[in-house]
Coordinates of C-alpha atoms in Angstrom, one line a residue:
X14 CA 28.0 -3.3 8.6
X15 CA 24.8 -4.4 7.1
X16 CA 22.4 -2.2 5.6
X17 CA 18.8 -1.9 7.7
X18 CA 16.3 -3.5 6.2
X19 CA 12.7 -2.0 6.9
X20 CA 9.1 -3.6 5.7
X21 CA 6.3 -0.9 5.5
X22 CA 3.2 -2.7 6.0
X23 CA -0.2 -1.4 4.3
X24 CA -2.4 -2.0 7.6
X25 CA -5.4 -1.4 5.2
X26 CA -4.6 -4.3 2.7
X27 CA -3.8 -6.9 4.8
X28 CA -6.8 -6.2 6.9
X29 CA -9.4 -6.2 4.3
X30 CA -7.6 -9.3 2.8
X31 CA -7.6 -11.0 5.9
X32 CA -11.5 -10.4 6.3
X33 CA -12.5 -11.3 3.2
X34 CA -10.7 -14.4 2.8
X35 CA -12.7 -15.9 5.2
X36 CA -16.0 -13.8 5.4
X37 CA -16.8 -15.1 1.7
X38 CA -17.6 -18.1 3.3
X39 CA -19.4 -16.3 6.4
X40 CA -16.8 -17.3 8.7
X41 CA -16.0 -14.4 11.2
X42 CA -15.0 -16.0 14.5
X43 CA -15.7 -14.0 17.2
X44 CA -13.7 -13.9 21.0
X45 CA -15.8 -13.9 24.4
X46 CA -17.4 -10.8 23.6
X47 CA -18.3 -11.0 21.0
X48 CA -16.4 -9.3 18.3
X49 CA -15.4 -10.8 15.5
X50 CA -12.0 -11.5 14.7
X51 CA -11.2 -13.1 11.2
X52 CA -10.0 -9.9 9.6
X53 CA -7.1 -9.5 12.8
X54 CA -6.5 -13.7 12.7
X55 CA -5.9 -12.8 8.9
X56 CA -3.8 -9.6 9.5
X57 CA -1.6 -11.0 12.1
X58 CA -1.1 -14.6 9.5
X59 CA -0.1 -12.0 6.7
X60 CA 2.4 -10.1 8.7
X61 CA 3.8 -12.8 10.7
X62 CA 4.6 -14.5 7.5
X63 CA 6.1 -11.5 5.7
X64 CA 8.4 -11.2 9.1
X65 CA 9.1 -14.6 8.2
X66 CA 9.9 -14.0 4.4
X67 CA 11.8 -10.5 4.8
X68 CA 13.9 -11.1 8.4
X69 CA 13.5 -7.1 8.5
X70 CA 15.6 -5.2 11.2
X71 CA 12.8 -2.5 11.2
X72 CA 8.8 -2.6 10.9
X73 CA 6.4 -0.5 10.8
X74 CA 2.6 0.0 10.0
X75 CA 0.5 2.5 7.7
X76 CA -3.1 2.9 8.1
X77 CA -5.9 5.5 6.4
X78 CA -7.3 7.7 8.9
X79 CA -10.8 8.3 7.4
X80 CA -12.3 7.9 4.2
X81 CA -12.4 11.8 3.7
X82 CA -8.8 13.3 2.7
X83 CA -7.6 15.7 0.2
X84 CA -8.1 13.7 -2.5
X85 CA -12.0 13.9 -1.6
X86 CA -11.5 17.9 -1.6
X87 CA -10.0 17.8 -4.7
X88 CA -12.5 15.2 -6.5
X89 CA -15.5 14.8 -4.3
X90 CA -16.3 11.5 -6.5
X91 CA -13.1 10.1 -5.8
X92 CA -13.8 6.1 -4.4
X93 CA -17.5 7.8 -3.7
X94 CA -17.8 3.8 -5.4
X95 CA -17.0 2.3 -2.9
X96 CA -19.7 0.7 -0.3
X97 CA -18.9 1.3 3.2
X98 CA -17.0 -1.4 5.6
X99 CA -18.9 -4.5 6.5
X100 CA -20.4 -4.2 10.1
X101 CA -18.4 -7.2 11.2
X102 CA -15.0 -5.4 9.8
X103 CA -15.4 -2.2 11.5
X104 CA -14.3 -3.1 15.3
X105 CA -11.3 -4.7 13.5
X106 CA -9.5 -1.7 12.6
X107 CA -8.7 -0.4 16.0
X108 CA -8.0 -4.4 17.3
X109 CA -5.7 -4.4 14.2
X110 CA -3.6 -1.0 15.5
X111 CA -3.6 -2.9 19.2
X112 CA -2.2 -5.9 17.6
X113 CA 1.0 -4.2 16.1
X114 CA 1.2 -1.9 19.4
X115 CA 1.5 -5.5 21.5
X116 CA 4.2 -6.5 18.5
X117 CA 5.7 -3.2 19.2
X118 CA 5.5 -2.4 15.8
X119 CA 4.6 1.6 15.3
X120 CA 1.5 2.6 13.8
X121 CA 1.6 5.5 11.8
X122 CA -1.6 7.1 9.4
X123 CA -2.3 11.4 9.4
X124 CA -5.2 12.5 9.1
X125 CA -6.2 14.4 5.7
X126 CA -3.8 11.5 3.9
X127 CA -4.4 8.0 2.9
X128 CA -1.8 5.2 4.2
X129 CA -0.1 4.6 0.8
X130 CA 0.8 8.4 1.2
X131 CA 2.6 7.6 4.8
X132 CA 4.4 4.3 2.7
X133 CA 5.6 6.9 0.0
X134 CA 6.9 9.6 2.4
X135 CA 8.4 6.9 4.8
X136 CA 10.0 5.1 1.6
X137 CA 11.2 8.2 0.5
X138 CA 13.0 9.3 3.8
X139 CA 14.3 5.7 4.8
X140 CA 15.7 4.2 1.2
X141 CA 18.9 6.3 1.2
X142 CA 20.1 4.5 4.4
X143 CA 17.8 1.5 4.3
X144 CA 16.4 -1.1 2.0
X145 CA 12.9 -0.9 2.4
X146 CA 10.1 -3.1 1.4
X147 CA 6.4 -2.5 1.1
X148 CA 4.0 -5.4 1.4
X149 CA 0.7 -4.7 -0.2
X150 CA -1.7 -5.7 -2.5
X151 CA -2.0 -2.5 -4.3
X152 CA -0.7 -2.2 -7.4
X153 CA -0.5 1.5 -7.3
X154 CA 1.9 1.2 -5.1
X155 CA 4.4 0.2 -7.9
X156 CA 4.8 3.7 -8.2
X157 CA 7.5 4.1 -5.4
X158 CA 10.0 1.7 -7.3
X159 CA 13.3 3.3 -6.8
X160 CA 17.0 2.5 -5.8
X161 CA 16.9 0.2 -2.7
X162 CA 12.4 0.1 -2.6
X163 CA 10.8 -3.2 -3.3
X164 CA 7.3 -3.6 -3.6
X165 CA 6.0 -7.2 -2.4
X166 CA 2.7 -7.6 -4.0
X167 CA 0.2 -10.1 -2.1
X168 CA -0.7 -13.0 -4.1
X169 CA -3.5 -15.6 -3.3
X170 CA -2.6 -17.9 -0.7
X171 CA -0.5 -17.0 2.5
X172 CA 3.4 -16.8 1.6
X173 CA 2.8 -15.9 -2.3
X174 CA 4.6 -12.7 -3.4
X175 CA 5.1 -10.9 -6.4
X176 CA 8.3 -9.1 -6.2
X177 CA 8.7 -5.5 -8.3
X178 CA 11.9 -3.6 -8.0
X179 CA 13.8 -1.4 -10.4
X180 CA 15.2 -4.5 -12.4
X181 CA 11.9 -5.9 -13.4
X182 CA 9.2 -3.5 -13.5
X183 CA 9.4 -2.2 -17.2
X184 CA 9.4 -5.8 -18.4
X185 CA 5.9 -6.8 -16.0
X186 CA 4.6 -3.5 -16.6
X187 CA 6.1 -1.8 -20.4
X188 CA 6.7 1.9 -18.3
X189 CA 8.9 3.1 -15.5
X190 CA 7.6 3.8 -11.8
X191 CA 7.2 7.4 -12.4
X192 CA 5.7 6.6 -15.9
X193 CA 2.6 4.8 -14.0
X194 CA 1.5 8.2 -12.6
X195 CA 0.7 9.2 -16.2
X196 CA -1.0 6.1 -17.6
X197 CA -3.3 7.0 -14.6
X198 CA -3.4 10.7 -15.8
X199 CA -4.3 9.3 -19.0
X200 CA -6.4 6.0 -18.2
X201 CA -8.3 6.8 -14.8
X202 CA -8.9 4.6 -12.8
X203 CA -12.3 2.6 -12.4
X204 CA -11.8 1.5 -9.0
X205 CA -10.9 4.3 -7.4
X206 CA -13.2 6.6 -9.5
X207 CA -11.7 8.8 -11.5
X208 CA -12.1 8.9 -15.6
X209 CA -8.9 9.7 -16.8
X210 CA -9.0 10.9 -20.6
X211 CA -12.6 9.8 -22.0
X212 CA -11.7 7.6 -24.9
X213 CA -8.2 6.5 -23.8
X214 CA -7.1 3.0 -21.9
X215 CA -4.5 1.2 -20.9
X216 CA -3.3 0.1 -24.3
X217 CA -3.2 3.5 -25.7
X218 CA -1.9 5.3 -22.6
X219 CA 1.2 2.9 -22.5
X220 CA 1.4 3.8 -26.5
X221 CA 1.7 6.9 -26.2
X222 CA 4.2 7.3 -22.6
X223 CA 6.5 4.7 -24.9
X224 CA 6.8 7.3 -28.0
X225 CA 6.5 10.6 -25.5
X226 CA 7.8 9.5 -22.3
X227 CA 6.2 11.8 -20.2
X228 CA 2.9 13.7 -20.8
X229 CA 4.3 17.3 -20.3
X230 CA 6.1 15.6 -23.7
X231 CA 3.0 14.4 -25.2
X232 CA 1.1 17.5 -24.6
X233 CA 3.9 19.8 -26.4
X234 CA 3.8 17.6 -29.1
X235 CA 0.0 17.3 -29.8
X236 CA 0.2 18.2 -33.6
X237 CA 1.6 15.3 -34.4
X238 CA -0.9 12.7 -33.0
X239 CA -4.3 11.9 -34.9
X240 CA -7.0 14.5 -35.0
X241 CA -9.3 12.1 -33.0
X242 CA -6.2 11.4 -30.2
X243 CA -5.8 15.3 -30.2
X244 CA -9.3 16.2 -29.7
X245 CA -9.4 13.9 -26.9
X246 CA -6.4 15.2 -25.7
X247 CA -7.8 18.8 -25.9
X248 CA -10.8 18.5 -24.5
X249 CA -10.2 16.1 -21.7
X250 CA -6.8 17.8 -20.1
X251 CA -8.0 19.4 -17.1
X252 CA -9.5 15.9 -16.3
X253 CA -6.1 14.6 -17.2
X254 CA -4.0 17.3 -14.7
X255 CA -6.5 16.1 -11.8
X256 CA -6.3 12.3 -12.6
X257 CA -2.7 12.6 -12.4
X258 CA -2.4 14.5 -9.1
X259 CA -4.8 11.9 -7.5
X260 CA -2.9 9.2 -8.6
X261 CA 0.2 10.7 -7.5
X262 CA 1.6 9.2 -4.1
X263 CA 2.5 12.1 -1.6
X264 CA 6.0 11.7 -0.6
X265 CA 5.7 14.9 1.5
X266 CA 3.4 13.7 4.7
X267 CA 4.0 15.6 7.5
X268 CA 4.0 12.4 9.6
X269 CA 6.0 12.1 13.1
X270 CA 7.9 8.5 13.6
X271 CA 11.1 7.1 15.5
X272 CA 13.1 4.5 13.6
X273 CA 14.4 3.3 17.2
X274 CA 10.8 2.3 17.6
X275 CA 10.6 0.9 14.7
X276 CA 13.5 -1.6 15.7
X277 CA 11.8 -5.3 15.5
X278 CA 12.7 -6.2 19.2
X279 CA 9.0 -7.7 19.7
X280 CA 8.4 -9.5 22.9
X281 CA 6.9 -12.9 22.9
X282 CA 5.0 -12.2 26.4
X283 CA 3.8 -8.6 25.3
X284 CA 2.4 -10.0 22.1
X285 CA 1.0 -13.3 23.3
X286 CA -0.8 -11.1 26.2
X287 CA -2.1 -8.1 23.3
X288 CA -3.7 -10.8 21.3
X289 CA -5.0 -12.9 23.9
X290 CA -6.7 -10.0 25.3
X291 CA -8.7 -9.5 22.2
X292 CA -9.5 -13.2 22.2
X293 CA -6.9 -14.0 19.4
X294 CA -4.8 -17.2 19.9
X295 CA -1.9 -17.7 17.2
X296 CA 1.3 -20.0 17.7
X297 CA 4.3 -17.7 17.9
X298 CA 7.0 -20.0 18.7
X299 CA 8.0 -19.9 15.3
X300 CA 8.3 -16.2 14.7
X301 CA 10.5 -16.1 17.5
X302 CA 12.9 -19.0 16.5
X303 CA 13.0 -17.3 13.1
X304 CA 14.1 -13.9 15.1
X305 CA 16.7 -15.9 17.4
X306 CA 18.3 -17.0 14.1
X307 CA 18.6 -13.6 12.4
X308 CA 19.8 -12.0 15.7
X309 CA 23.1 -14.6 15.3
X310 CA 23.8 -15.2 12.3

């Protein structure tokens, strides 16, 4: 019997790429009433594609539930960078959810967590018994990387994927997945707002988790490193405790799913009538010809 094969989709990536890929050049389309609809015309290109690329016996969708989540509590200036949606984007979001409900594809997001914290607690509870895939376009993501998780990291153009699994990572990246938590502990990160260690970067950090491994490591053996490095060290670790635990994926969400309903049974009729309610018109014939072949071989 063949192992399941699941894709976890990050609903916020593929939505925002979607939009902007076509918004750049002020193109938004917009159905009879209005709306616009490039970022869900995107979305649905993206993730009929990936069904196309993957064949996955199970699907199913993570989304952020607000911009304000514990990670806020804990750093009140964490992504406080970041503008708010486009106008033309924010109707999207819910037309997005109603496109995988018509697909039959679960939608799952908790409040209080961000979606890449559903994708790490879903990975984490389906990889035992599944292979499980996440399509994204966020390299933070990388993080999950373990026995039977592949990360499938959007590249530019429809179809284009950077593949990251346990066999590769260290040689794309010079750390393990569990090391990239503490070059962000050590680094920051600039676009989602947090500093890090004043003074270190990327070259550094991945200098230092090579000769230490970890940073509980690096932190017991501080009397060996340059005074400079060990000042830095000093006066920057409780900067370097919280930078870590907001780059850490939560693999604990408290979120409430059925993988029955996450079986990819969509029906042509259901999903031709969701989208063409919301004034979204997409060829499907080949989606289904590509399900009709995995279904007997």
């Amino acid at each position: 019997m063949s192992k399941d094969k699941v894709l976890l989709i990050d609903g916020m990536a593929l939505l925002f790429r979607g939009f902007f890929a076509t918004s750049i050049y002020g193109n938004f389309m917009y159905n009879d009433k209005g709306i616009p609809t490039n970022a869900v015309n995107g979305f649905i290109k993206y993730f009929l594609n990936a069904l196309d690329t993957f064949q996955p016996t199970h699907v199913i969708c993570c989304w952020d539930m607000g911009s304000k989540t514990f990670r806020t509590r804990l750093y009140p200036e964490y992504k406080a960078n970041r503008s708010q949606p486009p106008e033309e984007l924010i109707p999207q979001f819910d037309m997005a959810k109603e496109a995988m409900d018509g697909f039959e594809v679960p939608n799952v997001g908790v409040e209080d967590f961000e979606a890449d914290d559903c994708i790490g607690t879903l990975a984490n509870q389906l990889a035992p018994q599944s292979s499980v895939y996440i399509l994204t376009g966020d390299q933070d993501l990388l993080q999950l990387i373990d026995e039977n998780i592949t990360i499938a990291i959007m590249k530019k153009g429809r179809g284009n994927y950077q593949l990251y699994d346990e066999t590769n990572l260290f040689e794309h990246k010079g750390c393990t997945a569990r090391q990239m938590i503490d070059m962000k502990g050590l680094m920051g990160d600039s676009s989602d707002n947090y500093p890090g260690v004043k003074g270190i970067g990327e070259k550094t950090a991945l200098k230092l988790l090579k000769e230490y491994e970890t940073i509980e490591a690096l932190l017991e053996n501080m009397n060996n490193l340059s005074p400079g490095l060990k000042k830095k060290l000093e006066t920057g670790q409780d900067m370097l405790h919280l930078s870590r635990q907001l780059a850490e994926i939560r693999i604990d969400v408290p979120l409430k799913y059925s993988f029955e309903e996450a079986i990819w049974t969509a029906r042509e009729e259901k999903a031709i009538n969701s989208l063409g309610n919301m004034g979204i018109k997409i060829p499907l014939q080949d989606l289904y010809s590509n399900q009709e072949t995995a279904e007997s071989g």
